Coordinates of C-alpha atoms and ligand atoms in Angstrom, one line a residue:
X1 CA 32.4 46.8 126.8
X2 CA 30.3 48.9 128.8
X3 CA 29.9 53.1 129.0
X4 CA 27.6 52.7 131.7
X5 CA 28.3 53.7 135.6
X6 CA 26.7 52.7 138.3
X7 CA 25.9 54.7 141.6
X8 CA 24.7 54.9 144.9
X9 CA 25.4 58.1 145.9
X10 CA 22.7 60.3 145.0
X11 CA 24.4 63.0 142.8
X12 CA 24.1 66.8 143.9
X13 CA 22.5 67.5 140.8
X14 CA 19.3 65.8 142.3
X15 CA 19.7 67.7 145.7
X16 CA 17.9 70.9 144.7
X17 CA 16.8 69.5 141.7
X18 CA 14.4 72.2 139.5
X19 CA 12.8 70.1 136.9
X20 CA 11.7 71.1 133.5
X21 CA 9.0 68.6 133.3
X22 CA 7.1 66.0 135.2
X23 CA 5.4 62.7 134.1
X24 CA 3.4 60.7 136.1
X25 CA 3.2 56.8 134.8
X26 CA 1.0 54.7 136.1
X27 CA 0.6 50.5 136.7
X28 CA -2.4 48.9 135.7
X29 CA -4.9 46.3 136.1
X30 CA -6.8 43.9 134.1
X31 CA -10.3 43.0 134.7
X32 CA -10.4 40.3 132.5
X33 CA -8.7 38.8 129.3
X34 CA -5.3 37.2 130.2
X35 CA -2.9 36.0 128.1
X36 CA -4.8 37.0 125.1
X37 CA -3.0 40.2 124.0
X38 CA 0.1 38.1 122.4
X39 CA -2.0 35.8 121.0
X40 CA -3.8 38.9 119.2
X41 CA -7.3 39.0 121.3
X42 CA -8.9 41.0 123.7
X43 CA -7.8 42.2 126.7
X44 CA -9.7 44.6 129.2
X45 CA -7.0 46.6 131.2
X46 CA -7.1 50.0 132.5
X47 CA -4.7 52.3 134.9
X48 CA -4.8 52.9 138.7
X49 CA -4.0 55.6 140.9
X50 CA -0.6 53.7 141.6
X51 CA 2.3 55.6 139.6
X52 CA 6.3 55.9 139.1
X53 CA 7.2 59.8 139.1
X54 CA 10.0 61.2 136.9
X55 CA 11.1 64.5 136.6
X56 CA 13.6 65.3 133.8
X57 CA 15.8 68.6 132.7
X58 CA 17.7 69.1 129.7
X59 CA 21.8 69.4 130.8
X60 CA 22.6 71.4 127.9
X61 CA 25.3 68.5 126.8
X62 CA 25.1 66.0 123.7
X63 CA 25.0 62.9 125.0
X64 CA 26.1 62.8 128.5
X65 CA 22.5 61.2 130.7
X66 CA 22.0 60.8 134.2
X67 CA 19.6 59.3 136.3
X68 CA 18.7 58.5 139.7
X69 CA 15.7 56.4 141.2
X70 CA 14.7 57.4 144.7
X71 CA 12.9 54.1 144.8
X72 CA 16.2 51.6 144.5
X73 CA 18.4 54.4 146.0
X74 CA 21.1 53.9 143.0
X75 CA 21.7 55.7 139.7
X76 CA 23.6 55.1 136.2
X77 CA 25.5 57.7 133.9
X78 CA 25.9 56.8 130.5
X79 CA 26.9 58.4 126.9
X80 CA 24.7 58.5 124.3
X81 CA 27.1 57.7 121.2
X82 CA 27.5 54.4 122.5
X83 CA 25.5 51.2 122.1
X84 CA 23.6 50.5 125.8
X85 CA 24.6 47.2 126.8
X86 CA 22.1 45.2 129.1
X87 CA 22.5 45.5 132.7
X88 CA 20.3 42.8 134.0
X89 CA 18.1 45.1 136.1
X90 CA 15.8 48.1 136.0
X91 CA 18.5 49.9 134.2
X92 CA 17.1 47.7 131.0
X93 CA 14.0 49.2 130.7
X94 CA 15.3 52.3 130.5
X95 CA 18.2 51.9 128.1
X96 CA 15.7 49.8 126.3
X97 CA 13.9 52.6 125.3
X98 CA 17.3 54.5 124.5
X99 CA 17.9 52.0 122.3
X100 CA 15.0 51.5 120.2
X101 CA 14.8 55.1 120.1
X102 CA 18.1 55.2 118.7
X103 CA 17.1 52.3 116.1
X104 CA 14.1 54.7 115.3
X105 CA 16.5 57.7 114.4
X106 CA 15.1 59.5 116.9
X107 CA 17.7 62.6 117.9
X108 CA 18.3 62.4 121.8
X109 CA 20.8 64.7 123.9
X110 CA 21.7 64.7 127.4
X111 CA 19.5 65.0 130.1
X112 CA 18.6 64.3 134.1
X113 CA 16.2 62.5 134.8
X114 CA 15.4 61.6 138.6
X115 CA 12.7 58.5 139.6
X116 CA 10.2 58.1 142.4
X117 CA 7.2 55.5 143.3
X118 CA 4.6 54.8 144.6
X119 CA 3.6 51.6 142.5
X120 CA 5.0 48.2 144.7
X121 CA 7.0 46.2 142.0
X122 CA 6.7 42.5 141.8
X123 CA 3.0 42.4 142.7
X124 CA 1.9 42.0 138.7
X125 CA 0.7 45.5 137.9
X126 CA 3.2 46.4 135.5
X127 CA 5.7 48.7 137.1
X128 CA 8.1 48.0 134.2
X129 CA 6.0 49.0 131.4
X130 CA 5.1 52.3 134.0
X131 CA 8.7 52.5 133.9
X132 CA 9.5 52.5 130.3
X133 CA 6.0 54.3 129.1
X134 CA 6.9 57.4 131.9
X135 CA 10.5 57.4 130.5
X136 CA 9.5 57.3 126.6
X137 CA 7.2 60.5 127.1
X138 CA 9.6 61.8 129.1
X139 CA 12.1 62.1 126.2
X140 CA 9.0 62.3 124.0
X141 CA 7.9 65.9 125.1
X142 CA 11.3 67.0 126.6
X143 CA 13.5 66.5 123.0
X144 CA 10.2 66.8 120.4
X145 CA 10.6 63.2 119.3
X146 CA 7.1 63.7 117.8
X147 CA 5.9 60.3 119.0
X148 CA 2.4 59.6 119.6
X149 CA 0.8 58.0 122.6
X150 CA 0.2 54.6 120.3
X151 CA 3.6 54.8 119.0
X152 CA 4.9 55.0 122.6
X153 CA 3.0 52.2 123.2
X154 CA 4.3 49.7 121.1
X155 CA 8.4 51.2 121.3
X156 CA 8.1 50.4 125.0
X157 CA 6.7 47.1 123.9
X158 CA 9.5 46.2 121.4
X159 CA 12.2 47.6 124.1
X160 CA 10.5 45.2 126.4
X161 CA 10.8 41.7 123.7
X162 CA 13.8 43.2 122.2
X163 CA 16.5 44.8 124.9
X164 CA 14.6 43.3 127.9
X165 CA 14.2 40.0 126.5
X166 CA 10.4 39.3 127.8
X167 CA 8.5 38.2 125.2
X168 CA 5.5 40.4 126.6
X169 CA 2.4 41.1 124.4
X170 CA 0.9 45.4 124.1
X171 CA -1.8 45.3 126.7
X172 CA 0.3 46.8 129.5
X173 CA 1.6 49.5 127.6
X174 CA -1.5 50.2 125.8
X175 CA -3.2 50.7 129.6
X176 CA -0.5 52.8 130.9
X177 CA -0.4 55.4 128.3
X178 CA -3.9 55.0 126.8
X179 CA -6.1 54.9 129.5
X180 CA -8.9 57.2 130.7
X181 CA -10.5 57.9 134.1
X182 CA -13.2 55.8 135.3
X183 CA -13.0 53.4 132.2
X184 CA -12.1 49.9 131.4
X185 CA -10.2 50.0 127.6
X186 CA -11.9 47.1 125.9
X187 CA -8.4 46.5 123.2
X188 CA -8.2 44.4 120.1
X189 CA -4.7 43.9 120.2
X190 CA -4.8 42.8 116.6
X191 CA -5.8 45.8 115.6
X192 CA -5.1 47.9 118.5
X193 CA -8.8 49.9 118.3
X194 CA -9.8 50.6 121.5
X195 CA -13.8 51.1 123.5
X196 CA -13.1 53.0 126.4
X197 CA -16.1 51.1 128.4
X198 CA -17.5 53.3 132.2
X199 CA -16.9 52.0 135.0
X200 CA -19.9 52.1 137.1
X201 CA -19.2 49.0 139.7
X202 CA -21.9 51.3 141.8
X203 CA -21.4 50.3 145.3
X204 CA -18.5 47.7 144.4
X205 CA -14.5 48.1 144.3
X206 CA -11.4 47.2 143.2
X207 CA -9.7 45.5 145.3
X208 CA -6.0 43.8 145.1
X209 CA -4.9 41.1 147.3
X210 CA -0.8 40.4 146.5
X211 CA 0.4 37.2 147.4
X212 CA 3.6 38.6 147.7
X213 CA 4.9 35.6 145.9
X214 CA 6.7 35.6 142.2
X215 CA 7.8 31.8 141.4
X216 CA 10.9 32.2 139.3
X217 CA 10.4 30.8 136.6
X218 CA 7.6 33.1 135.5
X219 CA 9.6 34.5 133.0
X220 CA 10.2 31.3 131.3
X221 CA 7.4 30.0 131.8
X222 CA 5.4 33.0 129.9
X223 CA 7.5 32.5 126.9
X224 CA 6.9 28.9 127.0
X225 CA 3.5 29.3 126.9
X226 CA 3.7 31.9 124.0
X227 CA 5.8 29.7 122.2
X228 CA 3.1 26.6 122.9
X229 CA 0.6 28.7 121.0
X230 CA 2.7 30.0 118.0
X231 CA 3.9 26.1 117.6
X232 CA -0.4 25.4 117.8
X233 CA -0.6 28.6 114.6
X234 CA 2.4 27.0 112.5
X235 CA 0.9 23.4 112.8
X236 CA -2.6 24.9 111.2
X237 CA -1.1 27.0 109.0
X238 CA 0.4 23.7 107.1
X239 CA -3.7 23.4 105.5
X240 CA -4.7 27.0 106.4
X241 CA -1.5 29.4 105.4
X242 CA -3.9 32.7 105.9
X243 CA -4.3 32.2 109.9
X244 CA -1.5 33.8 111.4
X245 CA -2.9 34.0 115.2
X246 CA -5.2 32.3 117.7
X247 CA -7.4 35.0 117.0
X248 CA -8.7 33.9 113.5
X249 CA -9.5 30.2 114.8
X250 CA -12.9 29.4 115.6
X251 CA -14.0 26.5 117.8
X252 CA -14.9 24.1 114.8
X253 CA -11.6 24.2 113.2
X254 CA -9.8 23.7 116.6
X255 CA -11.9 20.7 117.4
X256 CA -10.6 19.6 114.1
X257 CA -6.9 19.3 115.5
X258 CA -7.7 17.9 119.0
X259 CA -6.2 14.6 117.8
X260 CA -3.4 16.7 116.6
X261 CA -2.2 18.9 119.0
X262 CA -0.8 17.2 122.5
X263 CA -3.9 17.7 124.9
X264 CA -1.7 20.2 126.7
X265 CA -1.6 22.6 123.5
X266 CA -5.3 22.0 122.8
X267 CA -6.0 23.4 126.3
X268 CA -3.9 26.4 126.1
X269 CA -5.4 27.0 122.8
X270 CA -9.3 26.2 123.6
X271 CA -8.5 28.4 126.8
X272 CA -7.8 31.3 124.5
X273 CA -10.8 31.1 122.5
X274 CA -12.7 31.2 125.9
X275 CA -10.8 33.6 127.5
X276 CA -11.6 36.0 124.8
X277 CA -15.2 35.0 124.4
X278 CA -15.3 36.3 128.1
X279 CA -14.0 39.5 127.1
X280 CA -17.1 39.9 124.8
X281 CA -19.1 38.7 127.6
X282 CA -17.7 40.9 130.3
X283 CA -18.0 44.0 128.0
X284 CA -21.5 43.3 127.2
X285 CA -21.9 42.8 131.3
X286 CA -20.9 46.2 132.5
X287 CA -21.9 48.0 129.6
X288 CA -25.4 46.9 131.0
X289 CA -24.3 46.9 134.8
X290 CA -24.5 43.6 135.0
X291 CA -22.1 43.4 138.1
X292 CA -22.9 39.5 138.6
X293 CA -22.3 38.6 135.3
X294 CA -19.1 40.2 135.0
X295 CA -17.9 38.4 138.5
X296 CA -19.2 35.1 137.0
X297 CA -16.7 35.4 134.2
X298 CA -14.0 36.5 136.1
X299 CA -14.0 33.3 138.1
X300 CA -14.9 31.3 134.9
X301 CA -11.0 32.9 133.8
X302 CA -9.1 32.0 136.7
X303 CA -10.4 28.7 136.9
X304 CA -9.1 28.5 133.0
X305 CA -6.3 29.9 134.2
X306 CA -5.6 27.5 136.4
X307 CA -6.6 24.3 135.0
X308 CA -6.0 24.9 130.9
X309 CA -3.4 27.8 130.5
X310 CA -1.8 26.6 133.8
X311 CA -0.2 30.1 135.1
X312 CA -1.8 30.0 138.8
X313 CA -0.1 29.0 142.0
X314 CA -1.4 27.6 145.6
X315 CA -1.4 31.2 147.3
X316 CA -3.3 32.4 144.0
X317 CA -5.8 29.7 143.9
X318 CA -5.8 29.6 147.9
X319 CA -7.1 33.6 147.5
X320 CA -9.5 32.9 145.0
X321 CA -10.9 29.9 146.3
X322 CA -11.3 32.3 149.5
X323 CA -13.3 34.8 147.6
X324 CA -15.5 32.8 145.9
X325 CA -17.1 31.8 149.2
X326 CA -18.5 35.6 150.0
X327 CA -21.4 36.8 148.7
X328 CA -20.2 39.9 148.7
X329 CA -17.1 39.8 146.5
X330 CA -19.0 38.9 142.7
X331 CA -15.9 37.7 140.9
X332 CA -12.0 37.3 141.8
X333 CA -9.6 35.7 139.6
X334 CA -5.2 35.8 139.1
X335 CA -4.2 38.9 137.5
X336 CA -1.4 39.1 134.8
X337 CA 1.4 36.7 133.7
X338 CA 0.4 35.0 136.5
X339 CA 2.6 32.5 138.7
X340 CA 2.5 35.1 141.7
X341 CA 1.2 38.9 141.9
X342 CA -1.8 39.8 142.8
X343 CA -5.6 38.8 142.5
X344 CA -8.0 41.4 141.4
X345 CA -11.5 41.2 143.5
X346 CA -14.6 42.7 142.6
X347 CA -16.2 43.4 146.4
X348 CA -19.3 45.7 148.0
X349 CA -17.2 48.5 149.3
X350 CA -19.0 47.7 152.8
X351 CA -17.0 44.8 153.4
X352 CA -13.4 45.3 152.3
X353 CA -12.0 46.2 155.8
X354 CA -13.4 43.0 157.1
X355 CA -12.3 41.1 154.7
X356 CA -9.1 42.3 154.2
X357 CA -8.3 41.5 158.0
X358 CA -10.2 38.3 158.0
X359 CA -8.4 36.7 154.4
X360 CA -5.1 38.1 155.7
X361 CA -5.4 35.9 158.5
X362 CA -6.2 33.1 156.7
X363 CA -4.0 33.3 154.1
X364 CA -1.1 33.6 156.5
X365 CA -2.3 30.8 158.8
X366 CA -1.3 28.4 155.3
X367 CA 1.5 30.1 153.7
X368 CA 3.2 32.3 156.5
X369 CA 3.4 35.0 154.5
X370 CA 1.2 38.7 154.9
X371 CA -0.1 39.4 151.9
X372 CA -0.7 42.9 150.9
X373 CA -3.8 44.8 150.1
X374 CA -4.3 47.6 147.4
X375 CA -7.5 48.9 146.7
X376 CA -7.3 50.9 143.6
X377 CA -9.5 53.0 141.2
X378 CA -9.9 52.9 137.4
X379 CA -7.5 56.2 136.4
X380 CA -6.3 58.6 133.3
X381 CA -2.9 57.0 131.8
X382 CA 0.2 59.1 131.8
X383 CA 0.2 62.3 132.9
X384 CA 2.8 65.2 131.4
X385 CA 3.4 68.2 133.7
X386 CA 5.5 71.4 131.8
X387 CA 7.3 73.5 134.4
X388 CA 9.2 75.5 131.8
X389 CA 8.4 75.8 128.3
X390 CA 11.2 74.3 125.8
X391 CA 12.3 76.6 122.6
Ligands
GLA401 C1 2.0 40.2 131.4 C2 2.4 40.7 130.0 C3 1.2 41.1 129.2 C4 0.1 40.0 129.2 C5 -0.1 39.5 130.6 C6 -1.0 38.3 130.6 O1 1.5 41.2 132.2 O2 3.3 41.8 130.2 O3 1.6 41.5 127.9 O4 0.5 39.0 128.3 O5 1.1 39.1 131.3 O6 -2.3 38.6 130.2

């Protein structure tokens, strides 16, 4: 039983449509630390200048909701005194967040809400948690839910694991609320405390290069390799019942279980230790300006990536291999779940036209395919615009 209609006509309502508020949600990026925030370590995300638009009004009913996305040219109606059942699109991450919100007490009344973008999906910069972060504040600010940015956060997380069914860990959330301008957020994700580290990459950029690829069974595949390292926890926790994460394992006691653990496990789980040793390492690198450094150990995680945690894919590695030939781009490396998306490239601004033209051309000589290039810039998290103040 569903209460939910679908749409592809775009309703008048959004023809002349005079919002009360506007939020501006962004994607992100991570320099470094990957597949760390589940397993409670550090990650080193921060926004871009890439966002999903919403604009919302009140429509002075109880629970009648409608919304419309510009992007996918289709819309959904739904009532709110019904249960949202899962529609097995980008409707879920939207009733996800009705729902939890709705677990959480929170009072909610009827609104319109309209969509745009300017954030590609797919490419691995987190347009679904831009999606359900822009949409939580939304509701947030325009029904006085009281919620702060952290607590956003982590209900767009648990919509995410729990209505969504992706067993994702905080750190995209976290960057796509939390972020500041010109930083890099240096998160625990144990505890959630958060340096906002400058970003002074000086003559250097960010540069994306999307494969344009997304092997299905990334989604599988991510909760298999979650599941690998919370089977690695419960195995030590038989002589050590106080570790509860990767996290609180040091290099000693996991050599202690390499006879233990399948040489598979051990890898994913030595390849987390690392990972988040070169989170330290990277901090300590550009809170010095040590450009080099910090491209060293972005290579030195993709390569882990590849080989230990084994999320990369031929047009991945193909890109990075690519990059690591040019003296001017200092470090390049897979960027989230992994398995497609993007690589993130760390390259003197001089050089990113010809490179762009020249990798394009290589890249499509071997796999046919144009890949896509987004340079993007360290930015502020979501962004709420008032239009008309709410009694
Ligand atoms: C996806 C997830 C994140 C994180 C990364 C890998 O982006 O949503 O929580 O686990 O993969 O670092």
């Amino acid at each position: 039983m569903t209460n939910i209609r679908s749409f592809s006509t775009k309703p008048s309502v959004f023809h002349d449509f005079q919002p009360e508020l506007m939020i501006n949600s962004p994607g992100r990026i991570n320099l470094i630390g990957e597949h760390t925030d589940y397993n409670n370590g550090f990650v080193m995300p921060t926004a871009i200048d890439r966002h999903i638009h919403f604009k919302f009004r009140l429509n002075n009913t109880e629970n009648f909701c409608r919304i419309y996305s510009d992007t996918y040219t289709n819309g959904f109606e739904f009532y709110l005194d019904n249960t949202p059942v899962r529609q097995n699109d980008w409707k879920d991450y939207l009733l996800g967040i009705v729902h939890e919100l709705q677990q959480n007490h929170k009072k909610l009344e009827g609104f319109d809400c309209i969509i745009s973008s300017d954030l590609p999906t797919g490419a691995g910069i987190s347009s679904s948690a831009a999606l359900e972060c822009g949409f939580c504040t939304g509701l947030n600010e325009l029904l006085q839910l009281n919620l702060s940015p952290i607590e956003i956060a982590t209900l767009a997380q648990r919509a995410e694991n729990n209505f969504v069914g992706s067993n994702c860990g905080i750190m995209d959330q976290f960057a796509s609320v939390l972020s500041k301008k010109d930083h890099f957020i240096k998160l625990d994700c144990k505890s959630l405390d958060a340096e906002y580290i400058p970003a002074d990459l000086g003559n250097f950029r960010l540069l994306l290069l999307n494969t344009r690829v997304s092997h299905n069974l990334a989604d599988s595949d991510y909760n298999s390799r979650r599941e690998e390292c919370e089977a690695a926890i419960r195995i030590i926790q038989e002589k050590h019942p106080t570790i509860t994460s990767l996290r609180e394992i040091d290099h000693t006691l996991l050599e202690q279980y390499q006879q233990v653990l399948s040489s598979q496990t051990y890898q994913r789980c030595l390849y987390v230790l690392q990972e988040n040793e070169r989170v330290q390492a990277a901090a300590s690198a550009l809170r010095s300006n040590d450009l080099f450094a910090l491209g060293k150990l972005m290579f030195a995680s993709h390569r882990g990536l590849q080989h230990q945690y084994e999320v990369s894919c031929p047009e991945l590695d193909f890109l990075v291999d690519y990059a690591e030939n040019k003296e001017f781009i200092y470090g390049s490396r897979m960027m989230g779940g992994g398995f497609g998306g993007c690589t993130i490239n760390l390259i003197n601004s001089e050089n990113i036209e010809g490179y762009i033209t020249e990798v394009s051309e290589a890249y499509f000589k071997e796999f046919n395919i144009h890949p896509e290039a987004i340079e993007v810039a360290p930015s502020a998290g979501t962004e709420i615009i008032k239009l008309v103040s709410h009694e």
